[in-house]
Every structure is written in structure tokens, then in C-alpha cells.
PDB file of C-alpha atoms and ligand atoms in Angstrom:
ATOM      1  CA  MET Q   1      -6.166  26.516 -33.191  1.00 91.00           C
ATOM      2  CA  ASN Q   2      -3.618  28.861 -31.677  1.00 96.00           C
ATOM      3  CA  LYS Q   3      -3.438  29.455 -27.924  1.00 97.00           C
ATOM      4  CA  THR Q   4      -5.757  32.490 -27.991  1.00 97.00           C
ATOM      5  CA  GLU Q   5      -8.393  30.640 -30.026  1.00 97.00           C
ATOM      6  CA  LEU Q   6      -8.175  27.626 -27.735  1.00 98.00           C
ATOM      7  CA  ARG Q   7      -8.706  29.790 -24.638  1.00 98.00           C
ATOM      8  CA  ALA Q   8     -11.831  31.339 -26.248  1.00 98.00           C
ATOM      9  CA  CYS Q   9     -13.118  27.896 -27.264  1.00 97.00           C
ATOM     10  CA  ILE Q  10     -12.774  26.481 -23.735  1.00 98.00           C
ATOM     11  CA  LYS Q  11     -14.483  29.561 -22.286  1.00 97.00           C
ATOM     12  CA  GLN Q  12     -17.473  28.932 -24.594  1.00 97.00           C
ATOM     13  CA  LYS Q  13     -17.656  25.237 -23.694  1.00 97.00           C
ATOM     14  CA  LYS Q  14     -17.614  26.061 -19.993  1.00 96.00           C
ATOM     15  CA  LYS Q  15     -20.807  28.115 -20.425  1.00 95.00           C
ATOM     16  CA  GLU Q  16     -22.724  24.896 -21.135  1.00 96.00           C
ATOM     17  CA  TYR Q  17     -22.305  23.853 -17.494  1.00 96.00           C
ATOM     18  CA  SER Q  18     -24.005  25.265 -14.417  1.00 95.00           C
ATOM     19  CA  SER Q  19     -21.925  26.029 -11.355  1.00 94.00           C
ATOM     20  CA  GLU Q  20     -23.664  23.080  -9.624  1.00 96.00           C
ATOM     21  CA  GLU Q  21     -22.554  20.731 -12.402  1.00 97.00           C
ATOM     22  CA  LEU Q  22     -19.000  22.056 -12.220  1.00 97.00           C
ATOM     23  CA  ALA Q  23     -18.968  21.634  -8.432  1.00 97.00           C
ATOM     24  CA  HIS Q  24     -20.131  18.035  -8.849  1.00 97.00           C
ATOM     25  CA  LEU Q  25     -17.474  17.324 -11.506  1.00 98.00           C
ATOM     26  CA  SER Q  26     -14.839  18.953  -9.297  1.00 98.00           C
ATOM     27  CA  ALA Q  27     -15.771  16.711  -6.376  1.00 98.00           C
ATOM     28  CA  THR Q  28     -15.274  13.663  -8.599  1.00 98.00           C
ATOM     29  CA  ILE Q  29     -11.843  14.895  -9.735  1.00 98.00           C
ATOM     30  CA  CYS Q  30     -10.841  15.649  -6.125  1.00 98.00           C
ATOM     31  CA  ARG Q  31     -11.747  12.090  -5.120  1.00 98.00           C
ATOM     32  CA  GLU Q  32      -9.446  10.840  -7.888  1.00 98.00           C
ATOM     33  CA  VAL Q  33      -6.675  13.004  -6.459  1.00 98.00           C
ATOM     34  CA  GLU Q  34      -7.265  11.548  -2.988  1.00 98.00           C
ATOM     35  CA  GLN Q  35      -7.027   8.009  -4.366  1.00 98.00           C
ATOM     36  CA  HIS Q  36      -3.783   8.696  -6.216  1.00 98.00           C
ATOM     37  CA  PRO Q  37      -0.861   6.778  -4.631  1.00 98.00           C
ATOM     38  CA  LEU Q  38       1.439   9.818  -4.853  1.00 98.00           C
ATOM     39  CA  PHE Q  39      -1.145  11.994  -3.097  1.00 98.00           C
ATOM     40  CA  LYS Q  40      -1.697   9.373  -0.392  1.00 98.00           C
ATOM     41  CA  LYS Q  41       2.035   9.170   0.221  1.00 98.00           C
ATOM     42  CA  ALA Q  42       2.758  12.903  -0.037  1.00 98.00           C
ATOM     43  CA  LYS Q  43       3.543  14.908   3.086  1.00 98.00           C
ATOM     44  CA  ILE Q  44       3.951  18.268   1.321  1.00 98.00           C
ATOM     45  CA  VAL Q  45       1.577  19.095  -1.531  1.00 98.00           C
ATOM     46  CA  LEU Q  46       1.478  22.212  -3.665  1.00 98.00           C
ATOM     47  CA  LEU Q  47      -2.185  22.877  -4.438  1.00 98.00           C
ATOM     48  CA  TYR Q  48      -3.987  25.950  -5.803  1.00 98.00           C
ATOM     49  CA  HIS Q  49      -6.948  27.910  -4.443  1.00 98.00           C
ATOM     50  CA  ALA Q  50      -9.268  27.708  -7.441  1.00 97.00           C
ATOM     51  CA  LEU Q  51     -10.766  30.633  -9.311  1.00 95.00           C
ATOM     52  CA  PRO Q  52     -14.438  30.137 -10.338  1.00 93.00           C
ATOM     53  CA  ASP Q  53     -13.510  28.697 -13.765  1.00 93.00           C
ATOM     54  CA  GLU Q  54     -10.948  26.176 -12.498  1.00 97.00           C
ATOM     55  CA  VAL Q  55     -11.452  22.674 -11.075  1.00 98.00           C
ATOM     56  CA  GLN Q  56     -12.500  23.464  -7.501  1.00 98.00           C
ATOM     57  CA  THR Q  57      -9.927  22.412  -4.921  1.00 98.00           C
ATOM     58  CA  GLN Q  58     -11.184  24.197  -1.789  1.00 96.00           C
ATOM     59  CA  GLU Q  59     -12.599  21.006  -0.259  1.00 94.00           C
ATOM     60  CA  LEU Q  60      -9.333  19.214  -0.902  1.00 96.00           C
ATOM     61  CA  ILE Q  61      -7.418  21.981   0.872  1.00 97.00           C
ATOM     62  CA  HIS Q  62      -9.778  21.949   3.859  1.00 95.00           C
ATOM     63  CA  ARG Q  63      -9.938  18.175   4.152  1.00 96.00           C
ATOM     64  CA  TRP Q  64      -6.175  17.651   4.088  1.00 98.00           C
ATOM     65  CA  HIS Q  65      -4.439  20.635   5.596  1.00 96.00           C
ATOM     66  CA  ASP Q  66      -4.303  19.148   9.093  1.00 96.00           C
ATOM     67  CA  LYS Q  67      -2.830  15.905   7.717  1.00 97.00           C
ATOM     68  CA  LYS Q  68      -0.396  17.218   5.103  1.00 98.00           C
ATOM     69  CA  LEU Q  69       1.437  20.481   4.610  1.00 98.00           C
ATOM     70  CA  ILE Q  70      -0.542  22.280   1.895  1.00 98.00           C
ATOM     71  CA  LEU Q  71       1.265  24.971  -0.085  1.00 98.00           C
ATOM     72  CA  LEU Q  72      -0.492  27.587  -2.208  1.00 98.00           C
ATOM     73  CA  PRO Q  73       0.862  29.986  -4.826  1.00 98.00           C
ATOM     74  CA  VAL Q  74       0.889  33.754  -4.333  1.00 98.00           C
ATOM     75  CA  VAL Q  75       1.373  36.233  -7.182  1.00 97.00           C
ATOM     76  CA  VAL Q  76       4.405  38.403  -6.412  1.00 97.00           C
ATOM     77  CA  GLY Q  77       5.320  40.565  -9.387  1.00 96.00           C
ATOM     78  CA  ASN Q  78       5.949  38.250 -12.329  1.00 96.00           C
ATOM     79  CA  GLU Q  79       6.460  35.154 -10.211  1.00 97.00           C
ATOM     80  CA  LEU Q  80       4.392  32.716  -8.190  1.00 97.00           C
ATOM     81  CA  GLU Q  81       5.719  32.576  -4.659  1.00 98.00           C
ATOM     82  CA  ILE Q  82       4.813  29.536  -2.580  1.00 98.00           C
ATOM     83  CA  ARG Q  83       3.421  29.885   0.948  1.00 98.00           C
ATOM     84  CA  CYS Q  84       1.972  27.534   3.559  1.00 98.00           C
ATOM     85  CA  TYR Q  85      -1.797  27.328   3.923  1.00 98.00           C
ATOM     86  CA  GLN Q  86      -2.562  27.809   7.624  1.00 96.00           C
ATOM     87  CA  GLY Q  87      -6.352  28.049   7.539  1.00 95.00           C
ATOM     88  CA  ASN Q  88      -8.945  30.302   5.974  1.00 94.00           C
ATOM     89  CA  HIS Q  89      -8.362  33.078   8.537  1.00 94.00           C
ATOM     90  CA  ASN Q  90      -4.982  33.541   6.919  1.00 94.00           C
ATOM     91  CA  LEU Q  91      -6.241  33.925   3.319  1.00 97.00           C
ATOM     92  CA  HIS Q  92      -6.529  37.256   1.555  1.00 97.00           C
ATOM     93  CA  THR Q  93      -7.684  38.258  -1.903  1.00 97.00           C
ATOM     94  CA  GLY Q  94      -4.605  38.932  -3.994  1.00 94.00           C
ATOM     95  CA  ALA Q  95      -3.857  39.764  -7.602  1.00 90.00           C
ATOM     96  CA  PHE Q  96      -6.387  38.332 -10.102  1.00 92.00           C
ATOM     97  CA  ARG Q  97      -8.775  37.826  -7.112  1.00 95.00           C
ATOM     98  CA  ILE Q  98      -6.958  34.657  -6.039  1.00 96.00           C
ATOM     99  CA  GLN Q  99      -7.226  33.672  -2.377  1.00 97.00           C
ATOM    100  CA  GLU Q 100      -3.653  33.702  -1.112  1.00 98.00           C
ATOM    101  CA  PRO Q 101      -2.077  32.859   2.260  1.00 98.00           C
ATOM    102  CA  GLU Q 102      -0.093  35.403   4.238  1.00 97.00           C
ATOM    103  CA  GLY Q 103       3.288  34.609   5.678  1.00 96.00           C
ATOM    104  CA  ALA Q 104       6.815  33.830   4.659  1.00 97.00           C
ATOM    105  CA  ALA Q 105       7.723  32.226   1.363  1.00 98.00           C
ATOM    106  CA  PHE Q 106       8.244  28.460   1.366  1.00 98.00           C
ATOM    107  CA  THR Q 107      11.537  28.057  -0.455  1.00 97.00           C
ATOM    108  CA  GLU Q 108      12.503  24.435   0.214  1.00 97.00           C
ATOM    109  CA  PHE Q 109      11.285  23.236  -3.174  1.00 97.00           C
ATOM    110  CA  SER Q 110      13.142  19.931  -2.870  1.00 97.00           C
ATOM    111  CA  ARG Q 111      10.777  18.966   0.000  1.00 98.00           C
ATOM    112  CA  ILE Q 112       7.623  19.241  -2.148  1.00 98.00           C
ATOM    113  CA  ASP Q 113       6.288  15.741  -2.834  1.00 98.00           C
ATOM    114  CA  LEU Q 114       3.594  16.587  -5.367  1.00 98.00           C
ATOM    115  CA  ALA Q 115       2.292  19.604  -7.291  1.00 98.00           C
ATOM    116  CA  ILE Q 116      -1.356  19.937  -8.397  1.00 98.00           C
ATOM    117  CA  ILE Q 117      -1.705  22.452 -11.194  1.00 98.00           C
ATOM    118  CA  PRO Q 118      -4.689  24.252 -12.771  1.00 98.00           C
ATOM    119  CA  GLY Q 119      -4.937  24.976 -16.474  1.00 98.00           C
ATOM    120  CA  VAL Q 120      -7.239  26.307 -19.151  1.00 98.00           C
ATOM    121  CA  ALA Q 121      -6.682  23.157 -21.244  1.00 98.00           C
ATOM    122  CA  PHE Q 122      -4.461  20.093 -21.467  1.00 98.00           C
ATOM    123  CA  ASP Q 123      -3.764  17.898 -24.494  1.00 98.00           C
ATOM    124  CA  LYS Q 124      -3.061  14.203 -25.039  1.00 98.00           C
ATOM    125  CA  GLN Q 125       0.671  14.731 -24.493  1.00 98.00           C
ATOM    126  CA  ASN Q 126      -0.115  16.484 -21.179  1.00 98.00           C
ATOM    127  CA  ASN Q 127       0.845  19.862 -22.588  1.00 98.00           C
ATOM    128  CA  ARG Q 128      -0.703  22.686 -20.610  1.00 98.00           C
ATOM    129  CA  LEU Q 129      -2.390  25.887 -21.738  1.00 98.00           C
ATOM    130  CA  GLY Q 130      -2.563  28.665 -19.142  1.00 98.00           C
ATOM    131  CA  ARG Q 131      -4.203  32.071 -19.082  1.00 97.00           C
ATOM    132  CA  GLY Q 132      -1.477  33.595 -21.223  1.00 97.00           C
ATOM    133  CA  LYS Q 133       0.840  35.202 -18.721  1.00 97.00           C
ATOM    134  CA  GLY Q 134       3.218  32.296 -18.208  1.00 97.00           C
ATOM    135  CA  TYR Q 135       3.076  32.371 -14.383  1.00 98.00           C
ATOM    136  CA  TYR Q 136       2.858  28.600 -14.082  1.00 98.00           C
ATOM    137  CA  ASP Q 137       5.463  28.059 -16.807  1.00 98.00           C
ATOM    138  CA  ARG Q 138       7.968  29.925 -14.652  1.00 98.00           C
ATOM    139  CA  LEU Q 139       6.952  28.025 -11.515  1.00 98.00           C
ATOM    140  CA  LEU Q 140       6.942  24.693 -13.383  1.00 98.00           C
ATOM    141  CA  SER Q 141      10.515  25.224 -14.551  1.00 97.00           C
ATOM    142  CA  ARG Q 142      11.534  25.546 -10.879  1.00 97.00           C
ATOM    143  CA  LEU Q 143       9.487  22.469  -9.928  1.00 97.00           C
ATOM    144  CA  ARG Q 144      11.031  20.472 -12.764  1.00 97.00           C
ATOM    145  CA  SER Q 145      14.565  21.283 -11.628  1.00 97.00           C
ATOM    146  CA  HIS Q 146      13.612  19.552  -8.341  1.00 98.00           C
ATOM    147  CA  HIS Q 147      11.981  16.601 -10.186  1.00 97.00           C
ATOM    148  CA  ILE Q 148       8.600  17.241  -8.559  1.00 98.00           C
ATOM    149  CA  HIS Q 149       5.742  15.173  -9.959  1.00 98.00           C
ATOM    150  CA  THR Q 150       3.043  17.395 -11.473  1.00 98.00           C
ATOM    151  CA  ILE Q 151      -0.652  16.573 -11.887  1.00 98.00           C
ATOM    152  CA  GLY Q 152      -2.892  18.889 -13.916  1.00 98.00           C
ATOM    153  CA  LEU Q 153      -6.594  19.017 -13.048  1.00 98.00           C
ATOM    154  CA  ALA Q 154      -9.146  19.406 -15.830  1.00 98.00           C
ATOM    155  CA  TYR Q 155     -12.808  18.983 -16.609  1.00 98.00           C
ATOM    156  CA  ASP Q 156     -13.437  16.746 -19.636  1.00 97.00           C
ATOM    157  CA  PHE Q 157     -14.157  19.769 -21.842  1.00 97.00           C
ATOM    158  CA  GLN Q 158     -10.683  21.097 -21.019  1.00 98.00           C
ATOM    159  CA  LYS Q 159      -9.044  18.037 -22.605  1.00 98.00           C
ATOM    160  CA  VAL Q 160      -8.138  18.773 -26.230  1.00 97.00           C
ATOM    161  CA  GLU Q 161      -6.358  16.903 -29.010  1.00 97.00           C
ATOM    162  CA  SER Q 162      -3.323  19.159 -29.167  1.00 97.00           C
ATOM    163  CA  ILE Q 163      -2.073  22.463 -27.776  1.00 97.00           C
ATOM    164  CA  PRO Q 164       0.619  24.453 -29.605  1.00 97.00           C
ATOM    165  CA  TYR Q 165       3.634  24.514 -27.327  1.00 96.00           C
ATOM    166  CA  GLU Q 166       6.725  26.658 -27.181  1.00 96.00           C
ATOM    167  CA  PRO Q 167      10.127  25.935 -25.603  1.00 96.00           C
ATOM    168  CA  HIS Q 168       9.083  27.606 -22.308  1.00 97.00           C
ATOM    169  CA  ASP Q 169       5.940  25.437 -21.958  1.00 97.00           C
ATOM    170  CA  ILE Q 170       6.368  22.549 -19.548  1.00 97.00           C
ATOM    171  CA  PRO Q 171       4.071  19.507 -19.817  1.00 98.00           C
ATOM    172  CA  MET Q 172       2.454  17.833 -16.807  1.00 98.00           C
ATOM    173  CA  ASN Q 173       3.503  14.385 -15.683  1.00 98.00           C
ATOM    174  CA  GLU Q 174      -0.184  13.474 -15.781  1.00 98.00           C
ATOM    175  CA  VAL Q 175      -3.639  15.010 -15.987  1.00 98.00           C
ATOM    176  CA  LEU Q 176      -6.685  13.973 -13.943  1.00 98.00           C
TER     177      LEU Q 176
HETATM  178  P1  LIG Z   1       0.387  30.365 -20.555  1.00 71.87           P
HETATM  179  O1  LIG Z   1       1.366  29.278 -20.200  1.00 71.87           O
HETATM  180  O2  LIG Z   1      -0.029  31.189 -19.393  1.00 71.87           O
HETATM  181  O3  LIG Z   1      -0.751  29.839 -21.364  1.00 71.87           O
HETATM  182  P2  LIG Z   1       2.269  31.223 -22.587  1.00 71.87           P
HETATM  183  O4  LIG Z   1       2.789  29.835 -22.614  1.00 71.87           O
HETATM  184  O5  LIG Z   1       1.765  31.803 -23.870  1.00 71.87           O
HETATM  185  O6  LIG Z   1       1.098  31.413 -21.507  1.00 71.87           O
HETATM  186  O7  LIG Z   1       3.410  32.153 -21.980  1.00 71.87           O
HETATM  187  C1  LIG Z   1       3.204  33.530 -21.828  1.00 71.87           C
HETATM  188  C2  LIG Z   1       4.525  34.250 -21.774  1.00 71.87           C
HETATM  189  O8  LIG Z   1       5.198  33.935 -20.556  1.00 71.87           O
HETATM  190  C3  LIG Z   1       5.507  33.853 -22.858  1.00 71.87           C
HETATM  191  O9  LIG Z   1       5.359  34.642 -24.009  1.00 71.87           O
HETATM  192  C4  LIG Z   1       6.851  34.094 -22.236  1.00 71.87           C
HETATM  193  O10 LIG Z   1       7.338  35.376 -22.567  1.00 71.87           O
HETATM  194  C5  LIG Z   1       6.583  34.059 -20.745  1.00 71.87           C
HETATM  195  N1  LIG Z   1       7.290  32.923 -20.126  1.00 71.87           N
HETATM  196  C6  LIG Z   1       6.823  31.661 -20.010  1.00 71.87           C
HETATM  197  N2  LIG Z   1       7.721  30.878 -19.382  1.00 71.87           N
HETATM  198  C7  LIG Z   1       8.767  31.660 -19.085  1.00 71.87           C
HETATM  199  C8  LIG Z   1      10.019  31.451 -18.417  1.00 71.87           C
HETATM  200  N3  LIG Z   1      10.346  30.249 -17.943  1.00 71.87           N
HETATM  201  N4  LIG Z   1      10.848  32.506 -18.295  1.00 71.87           N
HETATM  202  C9  LIG Z   1      10.507  33.706 -18.759  1.00 71.87           C
HETATM  203  N5  LIG Z   1       9.352  33.974 -19.391  1.00 71.87           N
HETATM  204  C10 LIG Z   1       8.487  32.978 -19.555  1.00 71.87           C
HETATM  205 MG1  LIG Z   2       2.607  28.261 -21.298  1.00 71.87          MG
END
């Protein structure tokens, strides 16, 4: 399957699950994140504020933001800017209906201990399929230049045998 076909296939599979089931599966994945040694150790974590079809991370953000510095991406033109999460009062609906923090850009990439990344699908080599606009590919190339460990989050039905990848696609270090 090419990337477009794979995206359509995952969208179909997702329809077999109720939002309650997905919330339950998300909670299980979030507990795995919390038990991960790199998450436990991390002081600064790049997370994402999930859209309805992504592994839900809101609880993770709320549970940890007073103990760790939580960073969230913000769509600015063709790039993902990184900003500090400072509480829900500071979130606004941005491009693609993503909840995004206000404030200055966080630019000290070398201080990020861990990056948690959404995806449409991941394969056995930890290749990542996104929504087709390459936003995370561009961010991941910046994260990689700072050797930041990346963890993709996926429901079981988002794990596939193989994803066609191009030179600009950057695999995850691991997928939970
Ligand atoms: P996605 O990763 O969202 O599934 P693709 O991998 O198909 O989507 O990438 C979409 C487009 O994003 C590519 O055709 C490419 O033009 C652009 N792109 C991806 N990474 C980069 C990059 N590092 N620099 C510039 N353009 C990029
Ligand atoms: Mg890509």
C-alpha cells in the first residue's frame, strides 16, 4: 500500500472502535509512557495535545505539567513551533483545530529530554506515517540533530507491517 492507501485503511479500522474504547486504550498507553525509564527521568518532555483520532495524551499533560516542563507543538506556517504548556487557560484552538499554548517559542532544543510523537501509523522498523503534510518530518529532523529520543504512540491497529518511506521520513526510536 502507498501512503495514501495506508491512511485510508487506518481510518477505516479506527471506525471499529467507540470513543470509550479508544479512551481506555489511550489510558493504557499513557501508563506505559509513565513507566518508561526515560519518561521518569525526563525534566523537559515534548508532548502533543491529541486530536480526536490520535492516542489521547490530555491526562498525561495534566498529570505531569507541575512536575516536568511539558512542551507542545504549535502550527506556524509550514513549521511546528514549540511552546511551553502553562495550563488549560493558556490553550487556544489553532490550525487544524489543535489545542495550542500561547506564549514565546521554546528554542532550546538541546534541553529537551524526550519527545512523544503522534502518527497515523508506524511499522516494524518504527517508520512513521503522518497526515501527509510533513509537519512532524520537519520537526523530527530538528530533534534528531539534537539527538533527542523519540517515542511514537499508537493504538494496535495503527501498527502495520511496513510503511513506504522517503529520504525526508525520520523513524522513531521506539513506538509504544
Ligand atoms: P507525512 O510525514 O505527514 O505522512 P510525507 O512524509 O508524505 O507526509 O511528507 C509530506 C511532504 O512534506 C513531502 O512531500 C515533503 O515535500 C515535505 N517534507 C517532509 N519533510 C521535509 C523536510 N525535512 N524539509 C522539507 N520538506 C519536507
Ligand atoms: Mg513523512
